[in-house]
Every structure is written in C-alpha cells, then in structure tokens.
Amino acid sequence: MDLDRAALLIQSEFSFLQRVHAQWSLTEGPQDMELVAHALRVLLHMGKAGESLPEYLALVKTQHTDGGWGRESSEPESAAWVSAFCGLMLIRANTSLKNEEIEKSLWRSIDYFLQQQSADGRWKDSEWGDLDTTSHPVSFFNVVLALGTPKMKDAVRASWRKGLRFILDNQSEDGGWYDPVFQPSGVETTAHLVQDAVIASLTLPDGLPVRPACEKGLNWILNHQDADGSWDEKNMDHTMDCTRSTMLISRLLRAEEKARPAIEKAIEWTVKFKNAEGWPDFPGMETNLERTCDGLDVLLKYEAWRQGDPMESARRWGYVAGEPEFLKGALAGV
Amino acid sequence: MSEPKQPVASESELPEGSSKLVTVDGKEVALIRAEGALYAVGNRCPHRSGPLVRGKVEHVPENPADPSSKTTLAVRCPIHGWLFELSTGRCLTRPSASVPTYPVECDNGQICIG
C-alpha cells in the first residue's frame, strides 16, 4: 500500500477516535478496560503519550490494591489478561513520561503477576484460554526486560522464563498453538502467542532460543491465510492479529520477501472493508471501537514495517530499548 | 418478548446449516438452523460482543474441559471462542454467562419468534 494513503487513513481514523474520546477515556468516566488499553496503545504509537499524562494517570487510579485491573474500571476483581495489557501500556508510556506514580504502579503490577503465576508457569483468566492468558504477562515481562529498571528486570526474569517455557512447550508439531476449549482452529492463539510472547526473545539479551518456533509459527500463519487476504473467514480481529504478527516475525527473522505478498494483501483487505469511520468485526457490520483501535495499530505497525530499520518494528511492540522513531515527536514536546 | 409470534424470515431464507440475523423488538437475534432444528439466540456474545450469527455450530462436550462429558450442540463466538449451547443459551466456557434464547417455530413457510 502507498504510504501516503496509509498516513491519510491514520490521520482520519485518529481524528475519529479523538472525537469519541468520551467512549474510551477514563478521564471521562468508568470504562471497559480492554477498550481503554487498546486506545492507549494508539496514543503511544501516534507519539501522543508525552502529551497524554492524564490518560495514563487515570489508568493508575483504577489499579486495584493487588496490582491488577478489572475488566471494567468499576469491577473490583482483577483479571490477568487485561491487567497485563494495562501494565504494558504504562511501562511503554513511561519511557517518555518518566512519572513516579506510574513507576510505583508498575511495581504493583509486577508483584501481581509474580503472585498469580501457577507452578507450571501459566497464568489463568476465566475469560480466556490458558495459553492466550499466559502470553499477556509474558509479553508484559518481555517489555519489562527491555525497558524496565535493572531491579525490575531481576524481579521478573525467572517468572518470565517459566511462562515462556510453558508457551514453547505447548507449540504443536505443525507450528500452531491450539486451545481445545476456546480456539481449536488456532488462528488467533497462534498469532497472539508468537508476536506477544515468543519472538521478543530474539531481541532480549538473555532470551530463550526461539528462532525455530518463530519460523514454524510464521509458516503456520502464512499457510492459513485465505485467498482474499483475510484470516478465519473474513474475521477482522483475527486478520489484524495475523497481519501484525506476520509483520513483526518476518522483520525479525529477515523473511520480509517471503511474507510481503501476504502482508500487502491483508492490508488491502483490511482497508477495503473498513467503514466510513472505524472498523467492524466483519465486513458490513457496524463500527466497533476496539477494532478501530486495532485497525489504527495495524496501519501504524505497517508504517514501521516499511521503514528501513528492522528494529523499528520491534520498537512498536516495546521489545527494544532506545528512543523509538515514533516517540521522538512526543519527547520533543515534553 | 411476550408478544404474539412474530414472523422474522421465510423458511427459504434459512437453509440447513445457515444462520441469519434478525431484529425482534429492537434486539439482535441470531436465527440458526442446524441438524434439522431451528434455534434463536441473542446475537451478541457477553464477552466482547462478538456476533454469534457468524459463529460456527459444533458438537462439543457439555464441559469443554472434560472431553469425556456428553456432547451438545453449541455455537462458538467467532471472536474469542466462547461456546453457547443452542437449546439453552448457557455458556459452556464460562458458566456464569449466557445469551437469551427465544421460542421459534415455522408457520406457513414463515419462521416466527415469540
């Protein structure tokens, strides 16, 4: 896709997201926390974290005393999947915000996951399969190991290794990850696990040997793309997951040429079936705000994928320390 | 939905193995014909509002964590895989959740809910 076209789409969709601020921002009232985390990720990738301190402090305020977050901001019970997403947004935003309250919140979040891990390395969440759930704290810890303080890194290393081992041990021979209860088809689970949990080891100083697992995972995802460019029968959510996963893995494995046709086709499909404002769950359906955040994230990661520096893709997942290109604007404004 | 039966689709619109979204009293309902029977369930998954009308119908164990439990017919949410028993609407993957079900029958070539 032409990058100018992608940039225009990003601007118009981001304007839409800003216009519906009341529907996702904790500064405006109680919210669905998964949607909040999705929207904060967009702010981060738009280079707006540095000017959005109130959004991230509002996230800190909704954290429970055990260090987790609820599915809804008003829900008292913590849940692992969304808690990891919230922790991830805080640690990444704090690379530019450098806020003490956020750092304290991060420690509470780390403690929550250290407490919640099962003996075999997994984490549990009643709304998600164990593999998918486990991939989220592992992803959070990946980013702690990349961006956290030395003390934070020391605190999470053993737990992270155990969680990652649980995921690696559950990869199938064909390269996919399957959840017999929640995701027997394996599409979303494989896309989540390989990008959120496994691939980061290639960029971390003491990562596990994951290259073969990632190569098999990438092949599995490419082999499951439908002829029209989508995955899982025009499923927008799963297509976006697989597109992002393919971009990151192919970049870090230096398999761009092999993956390029699949990525370009998926991006064209994703743009073709967006609504006038936002993205639906399936073509023709009404706009879903969470999917709209995912759509923006896909286009922002596509921009990174098209850049010359392969590490720029890894930076969009927070797996590489240093000053990411996309944060430079935000840092300049602080 | 205590109103008299409401025609929502013609039988020919819903062949075996297909699904159709209809609206009844402002509520989205997924009409599903599977294994010769008609089902009408609330369309939105209580997890992340996935459209059940796009879900796959499967024979699954009543307790998905126990493959030896007896099987039942369920629809799987296409977004994150939650399973709902078609005859009762109860969620098999998260027992505290459910979707509404509605009485459905055919009358003179019309599918009626109510």
Short mmCIF file of C-alpha atoms in Angstrom, two decimals, chain B residues 7-90:
data_model
loop_
_atom_site.label_atom_id
_atom_site.label_comp_id
_atom_site.label_asym_id
_atom_site.label_seq_id
_atom_site.Cartn_x
_atom_site.Cartn_y
_atom_site.Cartn_z
CA PRO B 7 -42.61 -13.61 11.53
CA VAL B 8 -38.94 -12.79 11.06
CA ALA B 9 -37.91 -14.64 7.91
CA SER B 10 -39.18 -17.04 5.31
CA GLU B 11 -38.11 -20.66 5.63
CA SER B 12 -36.34 -20.48 2.28
CA GLU B 13 -34.01 -17.82 3.67
CA LEU B 14 -32.59 -20.23 6.20
CA PRO B 15 -31.47 -23.50 4.63
CA GLU B 16 -29.91 -26.25 6.72
CA GLY B 17 -26.55 -25.20 8.15
CA SER B 18 -27.11 -21.47 7.76
CA SER B 19 -27.66 -18.51 10.07
CA LYS B 20 -29.46 -15.21 9.73
CA LEU B 21 -29.51 -12.05 11.78
CA VAL B 22 -32.97 -10.69 12.58
CA THR B 23 -34.20 -7.95 14.86
CA VAL B 24 -37.07 -8.54 17.26
CA ASP B 25 -38.31 -5.75 19.49
CA GLY B 26 -35.09 -3.89 18.84
CA LYS B 27 -32.95 -6.85 19.90
CA GLU B 28 -30.50 -8.63 17.62
CA VAL B 29 -31.32 -12.33 17.36
CA ALA B 30 -29.26 -14.98 15.59
CA LEU B 31 -31.50 -17.48 13.81
CA ILE B 32 -29.67 -20.75 13.29
CA ARG B 33 -30.80 -23.91 11.51
CA ALA B 34 -28.68 -26.88 12.46
CA GLU B 35 -29.29 -30.62 12.20
CA GLY B 36 -32.90 -30.11 11.22
CA ALA B 37 -33.80 -27.84 14.15
CA LEU B 38 -34.27 -24.09 14.43
CA TYR B 39 -32.71 -22.03 17.18
CA ALA B 40 -32.99 -18.34 18.09
CA VAL B 41 -30.38 -16.90 20.45
CA GLY B 42 -29.24 -13.41 21.39
CA ASN B 43 -26.69 -12.36 18.79
CA ARG B 44 -24.08 -10.68 20.97
CA CYS B 45 -21.55 -12.62 22.98
CA PRO B 46 -21.44 -11.23 26.54
CA HIS B 47 -17.63 -11.27 26.44
CA ARG B 48 -16.68 -8.74 23.74
CA SER B 49 -19.97 -8.51 21.79
CA GLY B 50 -18.88 -10.87 19.03
CA PRO B 51 -21.70 -11.65 16.55
CA LEU B 52 -22.89 -15.21 17.15
CA VAL B 53 -24.63 -15.19 13.77
CA ARG B 54 -21.11 -15.53 12.33
CA GLY B 55 -20.20 -18.34 14.71
CA LYS B 56 -19.67 -21.99 13.84
CA VAL B 57 -22.09 -24.59 15.12
CA GLU B 58 -20.29 -27.52 16.70
CA HIS B 59 -20.89 -30.67 18.68
CA VAL B 60 -18.89 -30.08 21.84
CA PRO B 61 -18.63 -31.67 25.28
CA GLU B 62 -21.04 -30.06 27.75
CA ASN B 63 -17.98 -29.46 29.88
CA PRO B 64 -15.38 -28.39 27.31
CA ALA B 65 -12.57 -29.05 29.79
CA ASP B 66 -13.72 -32.67 30.05
CA PRO B 67 -13.76 -34.26 26.60
CA SER B 68 -15.50 -37.34 28.01
CA SER B 69 -18.63 -35.42 29.06
CA LYS B 70 -21.70 -35.88 26.87
CA THR B 71 -21.88 -33.69 23.79
CA THR B 72 -24.30 -30.92 22.96
CA LEU B 73 -24.89 -28.60 20.02
CA ALA B 74 -23.35 -25.15 20.53
CA VAL B 75 -22.41 -22.02 18.62
CA ARG B 76 -18.88 -20.68 19.01
CA CYS B 77 -18.34 -16.91 19.12
CA PRO B 78 -16.09 -16.07 16.17
CA ILE B 79 -14.02 -13.52 18.10
CA HIS B 80 -12.66 -15.30 21.18
CA GLY B 81 -14.27 -18.71 21.07
CA TRP B 82 -16.85 -18.68 23.84
CA LEU B 83 -19.35 -21.53 23.39
CA PHE B 84 -23.12 -21.24 23.87
CA GLU B 85 -25.46 -24.21 23.99
CA LEU B 86 -28.08 -23.59 21.31
CA SER B 87 -31.02 -25.09 23.19
CA THR B 88 -30.48 -23.19 26.46
CA GLY B 89 -28.14 -20.26 25.72
CA ARG B 90 -25.88 -21.17 28.62
#
